[in-house]
Short mmCIF file of C-alpha atoms and ligand atoms in Angstrom, two decimals:
data_model
loop_
_atom_site.label_atom_id
_atom_site.label_comp_id
_atom_site.label_asym_id
_atom_site.label_seq_id
_atom_site.Cartn_x
_atom_site.Cartn_y
_atom_site.Cartn_z
CA MET A 278 -91.95 -35.22 -85.65
CA GLU A 279 -89.09 -33.70 -83.72
CA LEU A 280 -85.60 -34.90 -82.96
CA LYS A 281 -84.46 -33.96 -79.44
CA LEU A 282 -80.81 -33.02 -79.18
CA LYS A 283 -78.71 -31.96 -76.18
CA ASP A 284 -79.07 -28.20 -76.59
CA ARG A 285 -81.89 -27.83 -79.16
CA SER A 286 -84.34 -29.79 -81.22
CA LEU A 287 -84.75 -30.39 -84.93
CA ASP A 288 -88.20 -30.12 -86.51
CA LEU A 289 -88.63 -33.01 -88.92
CA ASN A 290 -92.10 -32.14 -90.16
CA GLU A 291 -90.39 -30.90 -93.26
CA PRO A 292 -87.41 -32.77 -94.76
CA LYS A 293 -84.01 -31.57 -93.66
CA ILE A 294 -80.63 -31.69 -95.34
CA MET A 295 -77.56 -33.33 -93.83
CA GLY A 296 -74.48 -31.98 -95.62
CA ILE A 297 -71.57 -34.38 -96.01
CA LEU A 298 -68.16 -33.23 -94.80
CA ASN A 299 -65.40 -35.72 -95.50
CA VAL A 300 -62.22 -35.28 -93.52
CA THR A 301 -60.26 -38.12 -95.05
CA PRO A 302 -56.72 -37.04 -96.01
CA ASP A 303 -57.47 -37.31 -99.72
CA SER A 304 -60.22 -34.72 -99.29
CA PHE A 305 -57.63 -32.09 -98.20
CA SER A 306 -54.92 -30.58 -100.31
CA ASP A 307 -52.42 -30.61 -97.41
CA GLY A 308 -53.26 -33.94 -95.81
CA GLY A 309 -55.48 -32.59 -93.08
CA HIS A 310 -53.63 -30.08 -90.90
CA PHE A 311 -54.07 -26.32 -90.54
CA GLN A 312 -55.19 -25.62 -94.06
CA GLY A 313 -57.37 -28.72 -93.92
CA LEU A 314 -59.10 -27.29 -90.87
CA GLU A 315 -59.81 -24.02 -92.64
CA GLN A 316 -61.05 -25.86 -95.72
CA ALA A 317 -63.36 -28.02 -93.64
CA LEU A 318 -64.70 -24.95 -91.86
CA SER A 319 -65.41 -23.06 -95.04
CA HIS A 320 -67.08 -26.08 -96.61
CA ALA A 321 -69.30 -26.49 -93.55
CA LYS A 322 -70.18 -22.78 -93.66
CA GLU A 323 -71.04 -22.97 -97.32
CA MET A 324 -73.33 -25.98 -96.75
CA LEU A 325 -75.10 -24.26 -93.84
CA GLU A 326 -75.65 -21.14 -95.93
CA ALA A 327 -77.00 -23.29 -98.74
CA GLY A 328 -79.60 -24.81 -96.42
CA ALA A 329 -78.09 -27.74 -94.53
CA SER A 330 -79.52 -28.36 -91.05
CA ILE A 331 -76.93 -30.93 -90.03
CA ILE A 332 -73.23 -31.30 -90.86
CA ASP A 333 -72.18 -34.96 -91.06
CA ILE A 334 -68.47 -35.27 -90.35
CA GLY A 335 -66.65 -38.47 -91.24
CA GLY A 336 -62.97 -39.42 -91.13
CA GLU A 337 -63.19 -43.02 -92.27
CA SER A 338 -63.49 -43.81 -95.94
CA THR A 339 -66.11 -46.56 -96.26
CA ARG A 340 -66.14 -46.70 -100.03
CA PRO A 341 -66.16 -50.25 -101.37
CA GLY A 342 -62.65 -51.67 -101.10
CA SER A 343 -61.29 -48.93 -98.81
CA LYS A 344 -58.82 -49.65 -95.99
CA GLU A 345 -59.72 -49.58 -92.29
CA ILE A 346 -58.03 -46.89 -90.20
CA THR A 347 -56.98 -46.91 -86.56
CA VAL A 348 -58.93 -45.14 -83.84
CA ASP A 349 -56.03 -42.74 -83.26
CA GLU A 350 -55.95 -41.73 -86.91
CA GLU A 351 -59.67 -41.21 -86.89
CA LEU A 352 -59.54 -39.12 -83.70
CA GLU A 353 -56.76 -37.00 -85.14
CA ARG A 354 -58.73 -36.31 -88.31
CA VAL A 355 -62.15 -35.75 -86.85
CA ILE A 356 -61.90 -34.11 -83.43
CA PRO A 357 -60.14 -30.83 -84.36
CA VAL A 358 -62.64 -30.33 -87.19
CA VAL A 359 -65.67 -30.95 -84.96
CA GLU A 360 -64.32 -28.59 -82.32
CA LYS A 361 -63.54 -25.83 -84.81
CA ILE A 362 -66.90 -26.07 -86.59
CA SER A 363 -68.82 -26.26 -83.34
CA GLN A 364 -67.06 -23.23 -81.85
CA THR A 365 -67.30 -21.15 -85.01
CA LEU A 366 -70.65 -22.10 -86.56
CA ASN A 367 -72.41 -24.07 -83.83
CA PRO A 368 -74.50 -26.24 -86.18
CA ILE A 369 -76.11 -29.60 -85.49
CA ILE A 370 -73.26 -32.06 -86.01
CA SER A 371 -73.48 -35.76 -86.71
CA ILE A 372 -70.40 -37.96 -86.72
CA ASP A 373 -70.03 -40.71 -89.29
CA THR A 374 -68.07 -43.19 -87.19
CA SER A 375 -68.31 -46.70 -85.79
CA SER A 376 -65.84 -46.06 -83.04
CA PRO A 377 -67.11 -45.43 -79.48
CA GLU A 378 -63.89 -43.55 -78.65
CA VAL A 379 -64.42 -41.16 -81.54
CA ILE A 380 -68.06 -40.40 -80.77
CA LYS A 381 -67.28 -39.88 -77.08
CA GLU A 382 -64.60 -37.32 -77.82
CA ALA A 383 -66.70 -35.70 -80.55
CA VAL A 384 -69.65 -35.22 -78.20
CA LYS A 385 -67.33 -33.48 -75.71
CA VAL A 386 -66.46 -30.90 -78.37
CA GLY A 387 -69.96 -30.32 -79.73
CA ALA A 388 -71.36 -33.29 -81.71
CA HIS A 389 -75.04 -34.19 -81.40
CA ILE A 390 -75.79 -37.33 -83.42
CA TRP A 391 -74.03 -40.67 -83.87
CA ASN A 392 -74.22 -41.83 -87.48
CA ASP A 393 -72.91 -45.39 -87.36
CA ILE A 394 -72.91 -47.38 -90.61
CA ARG A 395 -72.06 -50.44 -88.47
CA SER A 396 -75.10 -49.91 -86.23
CA LEU A 397 -73.29 -50.13 -82.89
CA SER A 398 -71.63 -53.45 -83.63
CA ARG A 399 -68.11 -52.55 -82.45
CA PRO A 400 -67.11 -53.53 -78.89
CA HIS A 401 -68.62 -51.13 -76.30
CA ALA A 402 -70.62 -49.25 -78.95
CA LEU A 403 -73.97 -50.14 -77.43
CA GLU A 404 -72.96 -49.15 -73.89
CA THR A 405 -71.51 -45.92 -75.23
CA ALA A 406 -74.75 -45.04 -77.01
CA LEU A 407 -76.72 -45.68 -73.80
CA GLU A 408 -74.28 -43.62 -71.77
CA LEU A 409 -74.20 -40.69 -74.20
CA ASN A 410 -77.98 -40.69 -74.63
CA ILE A 411 -77.85 -39.02 -78.06
CA PRO A 412 -79.66 -39.85 -81.30
CA VAL A 413 -78.13 -42.74 -83.23
CA CYS A 414 -78.61 -43.56 -86.90
CA LEU A 415 -78.83 -47.32 -87.47
CA MET A 416 -77.91 -48.46 -90.96
CA HIS A 417 -78.17 -51.81 -92.70
CA MET A 418 -75.04 -53.23 -94.31
CA GLN A 419 -74.38 -56.70 -95.68
CA GLY A 420 -70.74 -57.67 -95.05
CA LYS A 421 -67.92 -55.18 -94.49
CA PRO A 422 -66.91 -52.12 -96.55
CA GLN A 423 -63.76 -53.91 -97.74
CA THR A 424 -65.64 -56.73 -99.44
CA MET A 425 -69.35 -55.88 -99.37
CA GLN A 426 -69.72 -55.28 -103.09
CA VAL A 427 -68.03 -58.52 -104.13
CA ASN A 428 -71.19 -60.58 -104.25
CA PRO A 429 -74.16 -59.11 -102.39
CA HIS A 430 -77.01 -61.55 -102.13
CA TYR A 431 -80.52 -61.52 -100.68
CA SER A 432 -83.53 -63.74 -101.05
CA ASP A 433 -85.72 -60.74 -100.14
CA VAL A 434 -83.80 -57.51 -99.70
CA GLU A 435 -86.68 -55.48 -98.27
CA ALA A 436 -87.56 -58.11 -95.69
CA GLU A 437 -83.93 -58.63 -94.67
CA VAL A 438 -83.21 -54.93 -94.26
CA MET A 439 -86.47 -54.45 -92.34
CA ASP A 440 -85.70 -57.38 -90.01
CA PHE A 441 -82.26 -56.02 -89.33
CA LEU A 442 -83.47 -52.52 -88.46
CA GLU A 443 -86.34 -53.84 -86.35
CA GLN A 444 -84.09 -56.23 -84.43
CA LYS A 445 -81.41 -53.60 -83.76
CA THR A 446 -84.09 -51.18 -82.63
CA ALA A 447 -85.68 -53.75 -80.33
CA LEU A 448 -82.30 -54.61 -78.84
CA LEU A 449 -81.57 -50.97 -78.07
CA VAL A 450 -84.99 -50.18 -76.67
CA ASP A 451 -84.81 -53.33 -74.57
CA LYS A 452 -81.58 -52.02 -73.01
CA GLY A 453 -83.31 -48.76 -72.14
CA PHE A 454 -82.35 -46.58 -75.10
CA ASP A 455 -84.89 -43.84 -75.87
CA PRO A 456 -86.79 -44.93 -79.02
CA ARG A 457 -87.18 -41.27 -80.04
CA HIS A 458 -83.39 -41.24 -80.43
CA ILE A 459 -83.35 -43.94 -83.11
CA LEU A 460 -82.97 -43.06 -86.80
CA TRP A 461 -83.19 -45.56 -89.64
CA ASP A 462 -81.23 -45.92 -92.85
CA VAL A 463 -81.46 -48.77 -95.37
CA GLY A 464 -77.80 -48.33 -96.32
CA PHE A 465 -77.88 -47.75 -100.06
CA GLY A 466 -74.76 -49.24 -101.63
CA PHE A 467 -73.63 -51.13 -98.54
CA GLY A 468 -73.53 -54.72 -99.75
CA LYS A 469 -76.28 -54.18 -102.32
CA SER A 470 -76.59 -54.60 -106.06
CA THR A 471 -78.19 -51.91 -108.24
CA ASP A 472 -81.33 -54.00 -108.22
CA ASP A 473 -81.32 -54.24 -104.43
CA ASN A 474 -80.82 -50.48 -104.09
CA TYR A 475 -83.65 -49.59 -106.46
CA ARG A 476 -85.98 -52.13 -104.91
CA LEU A 477 -85.40 -50.51 -101.52
CA LEU A 478 -85.90 -47.04 -102.98
CA ALA A 479 -89.05 -48.05 -104.84
CA HIS A 480 -90.55 -49.39 -101.61
CA LEU A 481 -89.12 -46.82 -99.22
CA GLU A 482 -92.58 -46.07 -97.76
CA LYS A 483 -92.47 -49.43 -95.98
CA PHE A 484 -89.50 -48.16 -94.01
CA THR A 485 -90.48 -44.54 -93.49
CA ALA A 486 -93.93 -45.67 -92.28
CA LYS A 487 -92.38 -47.29 -89.21
CA GLY A 488 -92.05 -43.87 -87.62
CA TYR A 489 -88.31 -43.56 -87.02
CA PRO A 490 -86.72 -40.47 -88.53
CA PHE A 491 -85.43 -41.81 -91.83
CA VAL A 492 -82.07 -40.91 -93.34
CA ALA A 493 -81.83 -41.23 -97.12
CA ALA A 494 -78.21 -41.39 -98.24
CA LEU A 495 -77.61 -42.07 -101.89
CA SER A 496 -75.79 -38.93 -102.95
CA ARG A 497 -73.39 -39.54 -105.86
CA LYS A 498 -73.39 -43.29 -105.24
CA LYS A 499 -72.93 -46.00 -107.85
CA MET A 500 -76.67 -46.58 -107.96
CA ILE A 501 -76.97 -43.11 -109.50
CA TYR A 502 -74.22 -43.96 -111.98
CA ALA A 503 -76.20 -47.08 -112.90
CA ALA A 504 -78.96 -44.82 -114.16
CA THR A 505 -77.09 -41.80 -115.52
CA GLY A 506 -73.62 -43.12 -116.40
CA GLU A 507 -71.34 -40.36 -115.05
CA GLU A 508 -67.96 -41.89 -114.21
CA LYS A 509 -66.97 -39.00 -111.95
CA ALA A 510 -68.95 -38.96 -108.70
CA SER A 511 -69.08 -35.15 -108.69
CA ASP A 512 -70.91 -35.25 -112.04
CA ARG A 513 -73.81 -37.24 -110.56
CA VAL A 514 -75.62 -34.23 -109.13
CA ILE A 515 -78.85 -34.28 -111.12
CA GLY A 516 -79.46 -37.98 -110.56
CA SER A 517 -78.63 -37.62 -106.87
CA VAL A 518 -80.99 -34.70 -106.35
CA THR A 519 -83.76 -36.48 -108.25
CA ALA A 520 -83.44 -39.63 -106.17
CA ALA A 521 -83.21 -37.63 -102.92
CA LEU A 522 -86.41 -35.80 -103.80
CA VAL A 523 -88.21 -39.08 -104.43
CA CYS A 524 -87.03 -40.25 -101.00
CA ALA A 525 -88.41 -37.06 -99.43
CA GLN A 526 -91.71 -37.64 -101.14
CA LYS A 527 -91.74 -41.19 -99.80
CA GLY A 528 -91.35 -39.83 -96.28
CA ALA A 529 -87.61 -39.55 -95.63
CA GLN A 530 -86.98 -36.72 -93.16
CA ILE A 531 -83.21 -36.38 -93.52
CA LEU A 532 -81.39 -36.28 -96.84
CA ARG A 533 -77.66 -36.92 -96.54
CA VAL A 534 -76.12 -35.16 -99.54
CA HIS A 535 -73.03 -33.58 -101.04
CA ASP A 536 -74.96 -31.05 -103.13
CA VAL A 537 -76.80 -29.03 -100.54
CA LEU A 538 -77.91 -26.03 -102.59
CA GLU A 539 -79.28 -28.16 -105.43
CA THR A 540 -81.13 -30.44 -103.01
CA LYS A 541 -82.52 -27.44 -101.14
CA LYS A 542 -83.98 -26.03 -104.35
CA ALA A 543 -85.60 -29.35 -105.20
CA LEU A 544 -87.13 -29.44 -101.70
CA GLN A 545 -88.46 -25.90 -102.15
CA VAL A 546 -90.36 -27.04 -105.24
CA LEU A 547 -91.68 -30.09 -103.39
CA LYS A 548 -92.86 -27.86 -100.55
CA LEU A 549 -94.92 -25.67 -102.87
CA ILE A 550 -96.47 -28.75 -104.44
CA LYS A 551 -97.36 -30.11 -101.00
CA ASP A 552 -98.80 -26.76 -99.95
CA HIS A 553 -101.29 -27.07 -102.83
CA ASN A 554 -102.39 -30.57 -102.11
C1 7PJ B 132 -73.70 -43.56 -95.66
C2 7PJ B 132 -73.25 -42.98 -94.47
C3 7PJ B 132 -75.05 -43.98 -95.74
C4 7PJ B 132 -75.32 -43.18 -93.49
C5 7PJ B 132 -71.62 -43.10 -95.90
C6 7PJ B 132 -70.84 -42.40 -99.18
C7 7PJ B 132 -70.19 -43.40 -98.30
N1 7PJ B 132 -74.04 -42.78 -93.40
N2 7PJ B 132 -71.94 -42.71 -94.65
N3 7PJ B 132 -75.82 -43.75 -94.63
N4 7PJ B 132 -72.67 -43.61 -96.54
N5 7PJ B 132 -76.15 -42.99 -92.45
O1 7PJ B 132 -71.36 -41.37 -98.77
O2 7PJ B 132 -70.81 -42.68 -100.42
O3 7PJ B 132 -75.54 -44.53 -96.73
S1 7PJ B 132 -70.03 -42.93 -96.56
#
Protein backbone atom coordinates (compact mmCIF):
# COMPACT_ATOMS: atom_id res chain seq x y z
CA MET A 1 0.00 0.00 0.00
CA GLU A 2 1.21 3.45 -0.93
CA LEU A 3 -0.05 6.91 -0.09
CA LYS A 4 0.29 9.34 -3.02
CA LEU A 5 1.23 12.85 -2.02
CA LYS A 6 1.79 15.98 -4.13
CA ASP A 7 5.56 15.68 -4.53
CA ARG A 8 6.32 12.13 -3.33
CA SER A 9 4.70 8.98 -2.05
CA LEU A 10 4.75 7.18 1.27
CA ASP A 11 5.24 3.40 1.35
CA LEU A 12 2.81 1.96 3.87
CA ASN A 13 3.81 -1.68 3.52
CA GLU A 14 5.61 -1.21 6.78
CA PRO A 15 4.08 0.89 9.59
CA LYS A 16 5.14 4.51 9.68
CA ILE A 17 5.37 7.00 12.52
CA MET A 18 3.55 10.33 12.59
CA GLY A 19 5.25 12.56 15.16
CA ILE A 20 3.01 14.99 17.03
CA LEU A 21 3.98 18.65 17.03
CA ASN A 22 1.71 20.82 19.13
CA VAL A 23 1.85 24.53 18.47
CA THR A 24 -0.64 25.62 21.08
CA PRO A 25 0.66 28.59 23.11
CA ASP A 26 1.02 26.48 26.25
CA SER A 27 3.45 24.23 24.38
CA PHE A 28 5.89 27.16 23.93
CA SER A 29 7.80 28.95 26.63
CA ASP A 30 7.31 32.36 24.94
CA GLY A 31 3.74 32.02 23.72
CA GLY A 32 4.55 31.06 20.17
CA HIS A 33 6.67 33.72 18.47
CA PHE A 34 10.30 33.63 17.34
CA GLN A 35 11.59 31.30 20.00
CA GLY A 36 8.47 29.19 19.57
CA LEU A 37 9.31 28.81 15.90
CA GLU A 38 12.83 27.65 16.68
CA GLN A 39 11.53 25.25 19.32
CA ALA A 40 9.00 23.79 16.92
CA LEU A 41 11.69 23.38 14.27
CA SER A 42 14.09 21.61 16.58
CA HIS A 43 11.36 19.33 17.88
CA ALA A 44 10.39 18.41 14.32
CA LYS A 45 14.04 17.73 13.46
CA GLU A 46 14.48 15.55 16.50
CA MET A 47 11.37 13.50 15.61
CA LEU A 48 12.52 13.04 12.01
CA GLU A 49 15.95 11.90 13.17
CA ALA A 50 14.30 9.49 15.57
CA GLY A 51 12.35 7.88 12.74
CA ALA A 52 9.16 9.85 12.09
CA SER A 53 7.92 9.80 8.47
CA ILE A 54 5.26 12.46 8.97
CA ILE A 55 5.11 15.55 11.19
CA ASP A 56 1.56 16.26 12.39
CA ILE A 57 1.20 19.95 13.21
CA GLY A 58 -1.76 21.13 15.25
CA GLY A 59 -2.66 24.53 16.71
CA GLU A 60 -6.00 23.72 18.26
CA SER A 61 -6.15 22.01 21.62
CA THR A 62 -8.84 19.33 21.38
CA ARG A 63 -8.32 17.87 24.82
CA PRO A 64 -11.58 17.18 26.63
CA GLY A 65 -12.97 20.46 27.96
CA SER A 66 -10.64 22.72 25.93
CA LYS A 67 -11.80 26.03 24.42
CA GLU A 68 -12.39 26.59 20.71
CA ILE A 69 -10.08 29.07 18.99
CA THR A 70 -10.72 31.42 16.08
CA VAL A 71 -9.48 30.73 12.57
CA ASP A 72 -7.17 33.75 12.74
CA GLU A 73 -5.54 32.50 15.92
CA GLU A 74 -5.09 29.09 14.40
CA LEU A 75 -3.59 30.52 11.21
CA GLU A 76 -1.20 32.65 13.21
CA ARG A 77 -0.01 29.67 15.23
CA VAL A 78 0.23 27.08 12.51
CA ILE A 79 1.25 28.68 9.21
CA PRO A 80 4.67 30.13 10.18
CA VAL A 81 5.61 26.77 11.72
CA VAL A 82 4.56 24.78 8.64
CA GLU A 83 6.45 27.14 6.36
CA LYS A 84 9.61 27.06 8.45
CA ILE A 85 9.62 23.27 8.83
CA SER A 86 8.83 22.71 5.17
CA GLN A 87 11.59 25.06 3.99
CA THR A 88 14.19 23.74 6.41
CA LEU A 89 13.46 20.02 6.72
CA ASN A 90 11.01 19.31 3.89
CA PRO A 91 9.25 16.39 5.60
CA ILE A 92 5.79 14.99 4.92
CA ILE A 93 3.51 17.31 6.90
CA SER A 94 -0.02 16.66 8.07
CA ILE A 95 -2.12 19.39 9.62
CA ASP A 96 -4.37 18.63 12.57
CA THR A 97 -7.14 21.12 11.82
CA SER A 98 -10.85 21.24 11.05
CA SER A 99 -10.66 24.60 9.37
CA PRO A 100 -10.68 24.80 5.55
CA GLU A 101 -8.92 28.17 5.70
CA VAL A 102 -6.06 26.72 7.73
CA ILE A 103 -5.52 23.68 5.52
CA LYS A 104 -5.64 25.82 2.36
CA GLU A 105 -2.94 28.15 3.63
CA ALA A 106 -0.91 25.26 5.03
CA VAL A 107 -0.90 23.44 1.70
CA LYS A 108 0.42 26.61 0.02
CA VAL A 109 3.44 26.54 2.34
CA GLY A 110 4.19 22.82 2.15
CA ALA A 111 1.59 20.63 3.91
CA HIS A 112 0.58 17.29 2.38
CA ILE A 113 -2.18 15.68 4.47
CA TRP A 114 -5.36 16.97 6.11
CA ASN A 115 -5.87 15.38 9.52
CA ASP A 116 -9.37 16.46 10.51
CA ILE A 117 -10.76 15.14 13.79
CA ARG A 118 -14.13 16.58 12.69
CA SER A 119 -14.06 14.64 9.41
CA LEU A 120 -14.82 17.56 7.09
CA SER A 121 -17.93 18.65 8.96
CA ARG A 122 -17.19 22.40 9.07
CA PRO A 123 -18.76 24.62 6.38
CA HIS A 124 -16.88 24.31 3.04
CA ALA A 125 -14.60 21.56 4.37
CA LEU A 126 -15.80 18.99 1.87
CA GLU A 127 -15.43 21.31 -1.13
CA THR A 128 -11.99 22.31 0.10
CA ALA A 129 -10.87 18.68 0.33
CA LEU A 130 -12.10 18.04 -3.23
CA GLU A 131 -10.38 21.16 -4.50
CA LEU A 132 -7.06 20.47 -2.75
CA ASN A 133 -7.06 16.81 -3.79
CA ILE A 134 -4.81 15.72 -0.90
CA PRO A 135 -5.10 12.78 1.50
CA VAL A 136 -7.58 13.32 4.32
CA CYS A 137 -7.75 11.46 7.61
CA LEU A 138 -11.35 10.85 8.68
CA MET A 139 -11.86 10.33 12.40
CA HIS A 140 -14.85 9.27 14.44
CA MET A 141 -15.91 11.48 17.34
CA GLN A 142 -19.08 11.41 19.42
CA GLY A 143 -20.08 14.95 20.39
CA LYS A 144 -17.67 17.90 20.53
CA PRO A 145 -14.28 18.21 22.27
CA GLN A 146 -15.78 20.59 24.86
CA THR A 147 -18.29 18.06 26.16
CA MET A 148 -17.53 14.70 24.54
CA GLN A 149 -16.29 12.99 27.69
CA VAL A 150 -19.28 13.99 29.82
CA ASN A 151 -21.34 10.93 29.08
CA PRO A 152 -20.27 8.95 26.01
CA HIS A 153 -22.77 6.30 25.10
CA TYR A 154 -23.06 3.60 22.44
CA SER A 155 -25.23 0.57 22.01
CA ASP A 156 -22.49 -0.97 19.85
CA VAL A 157 -19.34 1.14 19.63
CA GLU A 158 -17.64 -0.89 16.89
CA ALA A 159 -20.70 -0.86 14.65
CA GLU A 160 -21.33 2.85 15.19
CA VAL A 161 -17.74 3.86 14.47
CA MET A 162 -17.66 1.60 11.41
CA ASP A 163 -20.95 3.04 10.08
CA PHE A 164 -19.66 6.54 10.54
CA LEU A 165 -16.39 5.92 8.69
CA GLU A 166 -18.11 4.01 5.90
CA GLN A 167 -20.75 6.69 5.42
CA LYS A 168 -18.24 9.55 5.38
CA THR A 169 -16.10 7.62 2.93
CA ALA A 170 -19.06 6.89 0.66
CA LEU A 171 -20.11 10.53 0.74
CA LEU A 172 -16.64 11.68 -0.29
CA VAL A 173 -16.18 9.08 -3.00
CA ASP A 174 -19.64 9.89 -4.32
CA LYS A 175 -18.56 13.52 -4.73
CA GLY A 176 -15.54 12.41 -6.72
CA PHE A 177 -12.85 12.30 -4.04
CA ASP A 178 -10.07 9.80 -4.76
CA PRO A 179 -10.63 6.79 -2.43
CA ARG A 180 -6.85 6.23 -2.27
CA HIS A 181 -6.69 9.59 -0.48
CA ILE A 182 -8.88 8.48 2.43
CA LEU A 183 -7.36 7.49 5.78
CA TRP A 184 -9.32 6.08 8.70
CA ASP A 185 -9.08 6.67 12.42
CA VAL A 186 -11.46 5.36 15.11
CA GLY A 187 -10.78 8.41 17.29
CA PHE A 188 -9.56 6.96 20.56
CA GLY A 189 -10.70 9.18 23.43
CA PHE A 190 -13.08 11.30 21.36
CA GLY A 191 -16.40 10.75 23.11
CA LYS A 192 -15.47 7.26 24.31
CA SER A 193 -15.23 5.54 27.67
CA THR A 194 -12.24 3.38 28.59
CA ASP A 195 -14.36 0.37 27.73
CA ASP A 196 -15.25 1.80 24.33
CA ASN A 197 -11.60 2.59 23.58
CA TYR A 198 -10.36 -0.88 24.50
CA ARG A 199 -13.18 -2.58 22.64
CA LEU A 200 -12.16 -0.69 19.50
CA LEU A 201 -8.50 -1.52 20.05
CA ALA A 202 -9.23 -5.19 20.71
CA HIS A 203 -11.14 -5.42 17.43
CA LEU A 204 -9.01 -3.07 15.37
CA GLU A 205 -8.58 -5.69 12.60
CA LYS A 206 -12.19 -5.08 11.59
CA PHE A 207 -11.24 -1.53 10.71
CA THR A 208 -7.78 -2.05 9.26
CA ALA A 209 -9.17 -4.84 7.04
CA LYS A 210 -11.28 -2.33 5.11
CA GLY A 211 -8.18 -1.26 3.21
CA TYR A 212 -7.91 2.44 4.04
CA PRO A 213 -4.58 3.50 5.50
CA PHE A 214 -5.29 3.38 9.21
CA VAL A 215 -4.08 5.96 11.71
CA ALA A 216 -3.73 4.74 15.29
CA ALA A 217 -3.62 7.66 17.71
CA LEU A 218 -3.65 6.80 21.37
CA SER A 219 -0.34 8.24 22.50
CA ARG A 220 -0.38 9.33 26.17
CA LYS A 221 -4.19 9.38 26.23
CA LYS A 222 -6.39 8.68 29.23
CA MET A 223 -7.01 5.15 28.01
CA ILE A 224 -3.33 4.47 28.71
CA TYR A 225 -3.68 6.04 32.16
CA ALA A 226 -6.63 3.70 32.77
CA ALA A 227 -4.23 0.79 32.48
CA THR A 228 -0.99 2.16 33.93
CA GLY A 229 -2.07 4.97 36.26
CA GLU A 230 0.45 7.72 35.44
CA GLU A 231 -1.14 11.09 36.22
CA LYS A 232 1.33 12.99 34.05
CA ALA A 233 0.76 12.39 30.34
CA SER A 234 4.51 12.47 29.64
CA ASP A 235 4.96 9.51 32.00
CA ARG A 236 2.69 7.29 29.89
CA VAL A 237 5.37 6.30 27.39
CA ILE A 238 5.61 2.56 27.99
CA GLY A 239 1.86 2.03 27.87
CA SER A 240 1.59 4.20 24.77
CA VAL A 241 4.32 2.36 22.91
CA THR A 242 2.86 -1.01 23.88
CA ALA A 243 -0.61 -0.08 22.64
CA ALA A 244 0.80 1.46 19.43
CA LEU A 245 2.70 -1.75 18.71
CA VAL A 246 -0.45 -3.81 19.16
CA CYS A 247 -2.19 -1.48 16.68
CA ALA A 248 0.65 -2.01 14.19
CA GLN A 249 0.32 -5.74 14.59
CA LYS A 250 -3.40 -5.43 13.96
CA GLY A 251 -2.67 -3.68 10.67
CA ALA A 252 -2.44 0.04 11.46
CA GLN A 253 -0.08 1.70 8.97
CA ILE A 254 0.39 5.06 10.67
CA LEU A 255 1.10 5.49 14.37
CA ARG A 256 0.49 9.03 15.62
CA VAL A 257 2.77 9.41 18.64
CA HIS A 258 4.65 11.78 20.91
CA ASP A 259 7.46 9.34 21.66
CA VAL A 260 8.97 8.71 18.25
CA LEU A 261 12.26 7.06 19.20
CA GLU A 262 10.64 4.61 21.61
CA THR A 263 7.93 3.71 19.09
CA LYS A 264 10.53 3.27 16.36
CA LYS A 265 12.45 0.78 18.48
CA ALA A 266 9.31 -1.20 19.20
CA LEU A 267 8.58 -1.30 15.46
CA GLN A 268 12.11 -2.52 14.77
CA VAL A 269 11.50 -5.50 17.04
CA LEU A 270 8.15 -6.18 15.37
CA LYS A 271 9.83 -6.09 11.97
CA LEU A 272 12.35 -8.76 12.92
CA ILE A 273 9.57 -10.94 14.28
CA LYS A 274 7.61 -10.53 11.05
CA ASP A 275 10.70 -11.30 8.97
CA HIS A 276 10.85 -14.70 10.70
CA ASN A 277 7.26 -15.63 10.22
C1 LIG B 1 -6.14 12.70 17.44
C2 LIG B 1 -5.76 13.59 16.44
C3 LIG B 1 -6.55 11.39 17.07
C4 LIG B 1 -6.16 12.03 14.79
C5 LIG B 1 -5.60 14.55 18.38
C6 LIG B 1 -4.32 14.06 21.54
C7 LIG B 1 -5.45 14.95 21.15
N1 LIG B 1 -5.77 13.27 15.13
N2 LIG B 1 -5.44 14.74 17.06
N3 LIG B 1 -6.54 11.11 15.73
N4 LIG B 1 -6.01 13.31 18.64
N5 LIG B 1 -6.17 11.67 13.50
O1 LIG B 1 -3.39 13.79 20.79
O2 LIG B 1 -4.38 13.62 22.73
O3 LIG B 1 -6.94 10.54 17.89
S1 LIG B 1 -5.28 15.78 19.55
